[in-house]
Amino acid sequence: MLILAIDTSAIASAALLRSTRTDGAAEVLASFASTETNTHAEVLAPAIQGLLTEAGVAGTGLDRIVAGVGPGPFTGLRVGIATARTLGFAWNVPVDGAMSLDAIAWDVLAAGEVPAEGFTVAIDARRRELYWARYGADGSLAEGPRVSVPGSLPAGPVYGAGAGLYADRLAQSGAAAVERFRDRQPTAASLGAAALRQLARGGQLLGTTPLYLRESDAKVPAAMQGHTP
């Protein structure tokens, strides 16, 4: 199976992955990840074109596109999901979704240091809050995704850039940031690998409805509410 994975829940990233094994083990053919959190619209499409060229793959030759559906901010998620839907339509390729936090959970599993009691993944949700989810020792989702203040996360190890931002406040609930993962953001390469493993196990991926978890900051002005042009 050949897939294009896209994630814009934090940074903009894309990856081409191929799996030919029954256990879903994936080979990353080409990948891109930005270092910024506010340039998604500018860098994503050229990056995807570059990946296809690098790997010598045509979009119509893909078996599937997998888009990270968050949780994440409105603008960032919309860029990635809209890109995935548009490319899927243009290339006649099915498009599925995957929770973006699964990408970091995959990184934890790949590092071979999964705590027996499970672990939490967290990224920045702004407003002094975190997007987070809890995983079992086998990487299966146990709770979430949720958005809350850092001091309310479950006790135990926390992986991801959100933990690095609020390491001191996590201690209020007995949680602790894992040093090696204090700057880790979801990436498309890891998201795609997690999705391929899920499919190989007979699991289902998500739809492409974004996981915003809270309302948009954008509001219709009171003077325009109820106004019909």
Short mmCIF file of C-alpha atoms in Angstrom, two decimals:
data_model
loop_
_atom_site.label_atom_id
_atom_site.label_comp_id
_atom_site.label_asym_id
_atom_site.label_seq_id
_atom_site.Cartn_x
_atom_site.Cartn_y
_atom_site.Cartn_z
CA MET A 1 0.00 0.00 0.00
CA LEU A 2 1.28 3.43 -0.97
CA ILE A 3 -0.07 6.41 0.97
CA LEU A 4 0.39 10.15 1.25
CA ALA A 5 0.09 11.35 4.84
CA ILE A 6 -0.52 15.01 5.71
CA ASP A 7 -0.61 16.69 9.10
CA THR A 8 -0.98 20.37 9.96
CA SER A 9 -2.13 20.16 13.59
CA ALA A 10 1.02 21.99 14.73
CA ILE A 11 3.72 22.17 12.06
CA ALA A 12 3.06 21.48 8.38
CA SER A 13 4.25 18.04 7.33
CA ALA A 14 3.74 15.48 4.58
CA ALA A 15 5.18 12.05 3.82
CA LEU A 16 4.99 9.25 1.29
CA LEU A 17 4.97 5.79 2.86
CA ARG A 18 4.81 2.26 1.47
CA SER A 19 3.89 -0.91 3.31
CA THR A 20 4.21 -4.36 1.76
CA ARG A 21 4.10 -6.38 4.99
CA THR A 22 1.11 -7.89 6.72
CA ASP A 23 2.05 -6.25 10.04
CA GLY A 24 1.81 -2.79 8.47
CA ALA A 25 5.49 -1.95 8.89
CA ALA A 26 6.12 1.10 6.73
CA GLU A 27 8.96 2.47 4.65
CA VAL A 28 9.13 6.26 4.42
CA LEU A 29 9.94 7.07 0.81
CA ALA A 30 10.10 10.85 1.27
CA SER A 31 9.04 13.30 3.96
CA PHE A 32 8.79 17.00 4.72
CA ALA A 33 8.28 18.84 8.01
CA SER A 34 8.39 22.59 8.53
CA THR A 35 9.88 24.29 11.55
CA GLU A 36 7.13 26.93 11.72
CA THR A 37 3.56 26.76 12.98
CA ASN A 38 2.10 29.57 10.84
CA THR A 39 3.18 28.89 7.22
CA HIS A 40 1.01 25.86 6.40
CA ALA A 41 -0.77 27.37 3.40
CA GLU A 42 2.46 28.57 1.83
CA VAL A 43 4.61 25.46 2.18
CA LEU A 44 2.33 22.41 2.08
CA ALA A 45 1.37 22.11 -1.59
CA PRO A 46 4.90 22.73 -2.94
CA ALA A 47 6.25 20.24 -0.39
CA ILE A 48 3.84 17.53 -1.54
CA GLN A 49 4.77 18.13 -5.17
CA GLY A 50 8.42 17.85 -4.20
CA LEU A 51 7.84 14.54 -2.39
CA LEU A 52 6.09 13.02 -5.40
CA THR A 53 8.90 14.14 -7.68
CA GLU A 54 11.58 12.86 -5.30
CA ALA A 55 9.96 9.44 -5.02
CA GLY A 56 9.01 9.22 -8.71
CA VAL A 57 5.36 8.72 -7.79
CA ALA A 58 2.24 10.06 -9.53
CA GLY A 59 -0.66 11.20 -7.36
CA THR A 60 -2.97 8.86 -9.25
CA GLY A 61 -0.75 5.96 -8.19
CA LEU A 62 -1.53 6.42 -4.49
CA ASP A 63 -3.73 3.89 -2.71
CA ARG A 64 -4.87 6.28 0.00
CA ILE A 65 -4.39 9.74 1.49
CA VAL A 66 -4.39 10.06 5.29
CA ALA A 67 -4.95 13.48 6.86
CA GLY A 68 -4.30 14.39 10.47
CA VAL A 69 -7.61 15.69 11.84
CA GLY A 70 -6.29 17.15 15.06
CA PRO A 71 -6.91 18.21 17.67
CA GLY A 72 -5.41 21.49 16.61
CA PRO A 73 -6.19 25.11 15.75
CA PHE A 74 -8.87 25.95 13.20
CA THR A 75 -6.70 27.51 10.52
CA GLY A 76 -3.93 24.92 10.62
CA LEU A 77 -6.23 21.91 10.47
CA ARG A 78 -8.27 23.38 7.64
CA VAL A 79 -5.19 23.72 5.44
CA GLY A 80 -4.18 20.08 5.78
CA ILE A 81 -7.66 18.58 5.54
CA ALA A 82 -8.70 20.77 2.62
CA THR A 83 -5.49 19.87 0.79
CA ALA A 84 -6.08 16.15 1.37
CA ARG A 85 -9.69 16.33 0.21
CA THR A 86 -8.78 18.34 -2.89
CA LEU A 87 -5.97 15.99 -3.91
CA GLY A 88 -8.15 12.96 -3.26
CA PHE A 89 -10.84 14.35 -5.54
CA ALA A 90 -8.37 15.34 -8.27
CA TRP A 91 -6.55 12.00 -8.21
CA ASN A 92 -9.60 9.82 -7.48
CA VAL A 93 -7.91 8.47 -4.34
CA PRO A 94 -9.77 7.69 -1.07
CA VAL A 95 -9.10 10.07 1.83
CA ASP A 96 -9.21 9.07 5.50
CA GLY A 97 -8.44 10.81 8.76
CA ALA A 98 -6.29 9.92 11.76
CA MET A 99 -5.95 11.64 15.11
CA SER A 100 -2.79 13.74 15.04
CA LEU A 101 -1.73 12.81 18.58
CA ASP A 102 -1.38 9.21 17.34
CA ALA A 103 1.76 10.35 15.51
CA ILE A 104 3.60 11.08 18.76
CA ALA A 105 2.22 7.91 20.33
CA TRP A 106 3.77 6.04 17.41
CA ASP A 107 7.11 7.76 18.08
CA VAL A 108 6.95 6.61 21.70
CA LEU A 109 6.31 3.02 20.62
CA ALA A 110 9.08 3.16 18.03
CA ALA A 111 11.52 4.40 20.68
CA GLY A 112 10.87 1.21 22.65
CA GLU A 113 10.39 2.95 25.98
CA VAL A 114 6.68 2.56 26.63
CA PRO A 115 5.79 2.61 30.35
CA ALA A 116 3.82 -0.41 31.52
CA GLU A 117 1.16 1.86 33.01
CA GLY A 118 0.63 3.70 29.72
CA PHE A 119 1.38 7.30 28.82
CA THR A 120 -0.06 10.65 27.77
CA VAL A 121 0.66 12.68 24.64
CA ALA A 122 0.20 16.47 24.75
CA ILE A 123 0.69 19.40 22.39
CA ASP A 124 0.09 23.13 22.78
CA ALA A 125 -3.54 24.25 22.53
CA ARG A 126 -2.72 27.90 23.30
CA ARG A 127 -4.76 29.82 25.90
CA ARG A 128 -2.48 28.09 28.46
CA GLU A 129 -4.10 24.75 27.69
CA LEU A 130 -3.05 21.44 26.15
CA TYR A 131 -4.56 19.03 23.65
CA TRP A 132 -3.94 15.56 25.03
CA ALA A 133 -4.82 11.88 24.86
CA ARG A 134 -3.99 8.90 27.03
CA TYR A 135 -2.61 5.64 25.57
CA GLY A 136 -2.15 2.14 26.89
CA ALA A 137 1.18 0.32 26.92
CA ASP A 138 0.35 -1.16 23.50
CA GLY A 139 -0.29 2.26 22.01
CA SER A 140 -4.08 1.89 21.95
CA LEU A 141 -6.15 4.98 22.74
CA ALA A 142 -7.44 4.86 26.32
CA GLU A 143 -8.82 8.38 26.81
CA GLY A 144 -9.30 11.52 24.77
CA PRO A 145 -8.61 13.56 22.85
CA ARG A 146 -9.31 16.38 25.29
CA VAL A 147 -8.33 19.99 25.88
CA SER A 148 -7.63 21.22 29.41
CA VAL A 149 -5.20 23.08 31.64
CA PRO A 150 -1.86 21.33 32.18
CA GLY A 151 -2.51 20.70 35.86
CA SER A 152 -5.43 18.39 35.10
CA LEU A 153 -3.63 15.82 32.95
CA PRO A 154 -3.48 12.20 34.19
CA ALA A 155 -0.58 11.23 36.41
CA GLY A 156 2.39 9.60 34.73
CA PRO A 157 4.76 10.34 31.85
CA VAL A 158 3.75 12.92 29.24
CA TYR A 159 5.30 13.03 25.77
CA GLY A 160 5.19 15.89 23.28
CA ALA A 161 5.82 19.61 22.92
CA GLY A 162 2.94 20.46 25.23
CA ALA A 163 4.70 18.74 28.09
CA GLY A 164 7.82 20.76 27.45
CA LEU A 165 5.90 24.01 27.64
CA TYR A 166 4.26 23.30 31.00
CA ALA A 167 6.56 20.86 32.77
CA ASP A 168 6.19 22.63 36.13
CA ARG A 169 2.39 22.77 36.00
CA LEU A 170 2.06 19.10 35.03
CA ALA A 171 3.45 18.19 38.43
CA GLN A 172 0.22 19.45 40.05
CA SER A 173 -1.50 16.22 38.97
CA GLY A 174 1.49 13.90 39.27
CA ALA A 175 2.32 14.09 35.56
CA ALA A 176 5.89 14.49 34.33
CA ALA A 177 7.35 15.64 31.00
CA VAL A 178 9.64 13.12 29.28
CA GLU A 179 12.83 14.99 28.48
CA ARG A 180 13.58 13.44 25.08
CA PHE A 181 10.12 14.35 23.78
CA ARG A 182 9.75 17.87 25.19
CA ASP A 183 9.85 19.43 21.70
CA ARG A 184 8.11 16.67 19.72
CA GLN A 185 5.29 17.68 17.37
CA PRO A 186 3.05 15.38 15.30
CA THR A 187 4.57 14.60 11.89
CA ALA A 188 3.00 13.09 8.81
CA ALA A 189 5.63 10.34 8.59
CA SER A 190 4.71 9.02 12.04
CA LEU A 191 0.99 9.58 11.45
CA GLY A 192 1.17 7.53 8.26
CA ALA A 193 3.07 4.74 9.99
CA ALA A 194 0.48 4.60 12.75
CA ALA A 195 -2.34 4.54 10.19
CA LEU A 196 -0.77 1.69 8.23
CA ARG A 197 -0.39 -0.35 11.40
CA GLN A 198 -4.03 0.31 12.27
CA LEU A 199 -5.17 -0.85 8.84
CA ALA A 200 -2.97 -3.95 8.98
CA ARG A 201 -4.64 -4.92 12.25
CA GLY A 202 -8.05 -4.70 10.64
CA GLY A 203 -8.90 -1.39 12.28
CA GLN A 204 -10.71 1.54 10.76
CA LEU A 205 -9.42 5.05 10.21
CA LEU A 206 -11.44 8.19 10.94
CA GLY A 207 -13.35 10.43 8.61
CA THR A 208 -11.93 13.83 7.75
CA THR A 209 -14.07 15.85 10.17
CA PRO A 210 -11.62 18.01 12.16
CA LEU A 211 -11.28 17.56 15.92
CA TYR A 212 -11.41 21.18 17.02
CA LEU A 213 -12.52 20.39 20.63
CA ARG A 214 -13.58 23.99 21.20
CA GLU A 215 -15.32 26.81 19.39
CA SER A 216 -13.63 29.16 16.96
CA ASP A 217 -12.33 32.52 18.16
CA ALA A 218 -13.93 34.09 15.09
CA LYS A 219 -17.39 35.47 15.87
CA VAL A 220 -20.06 37.07 13.70
CA PRO A 221 -20.42 40.74 14.74
CA ALA A 222 -23.65 41.42 16.63
CA ALA A 223 -24.71 43.94 13.98
CA MET A 224 -24.58 41.21 11.31
CA GLN A 225 -26.36 38.46 13.23
CA GLY A 226 -29.74 37.71 11.71
CA HIS A 227 -28.92 39.89 8.68
CA THR A 228 -29.82 38.38 5.31
CA PRO A 229 -28.06 39.92 2.32
#
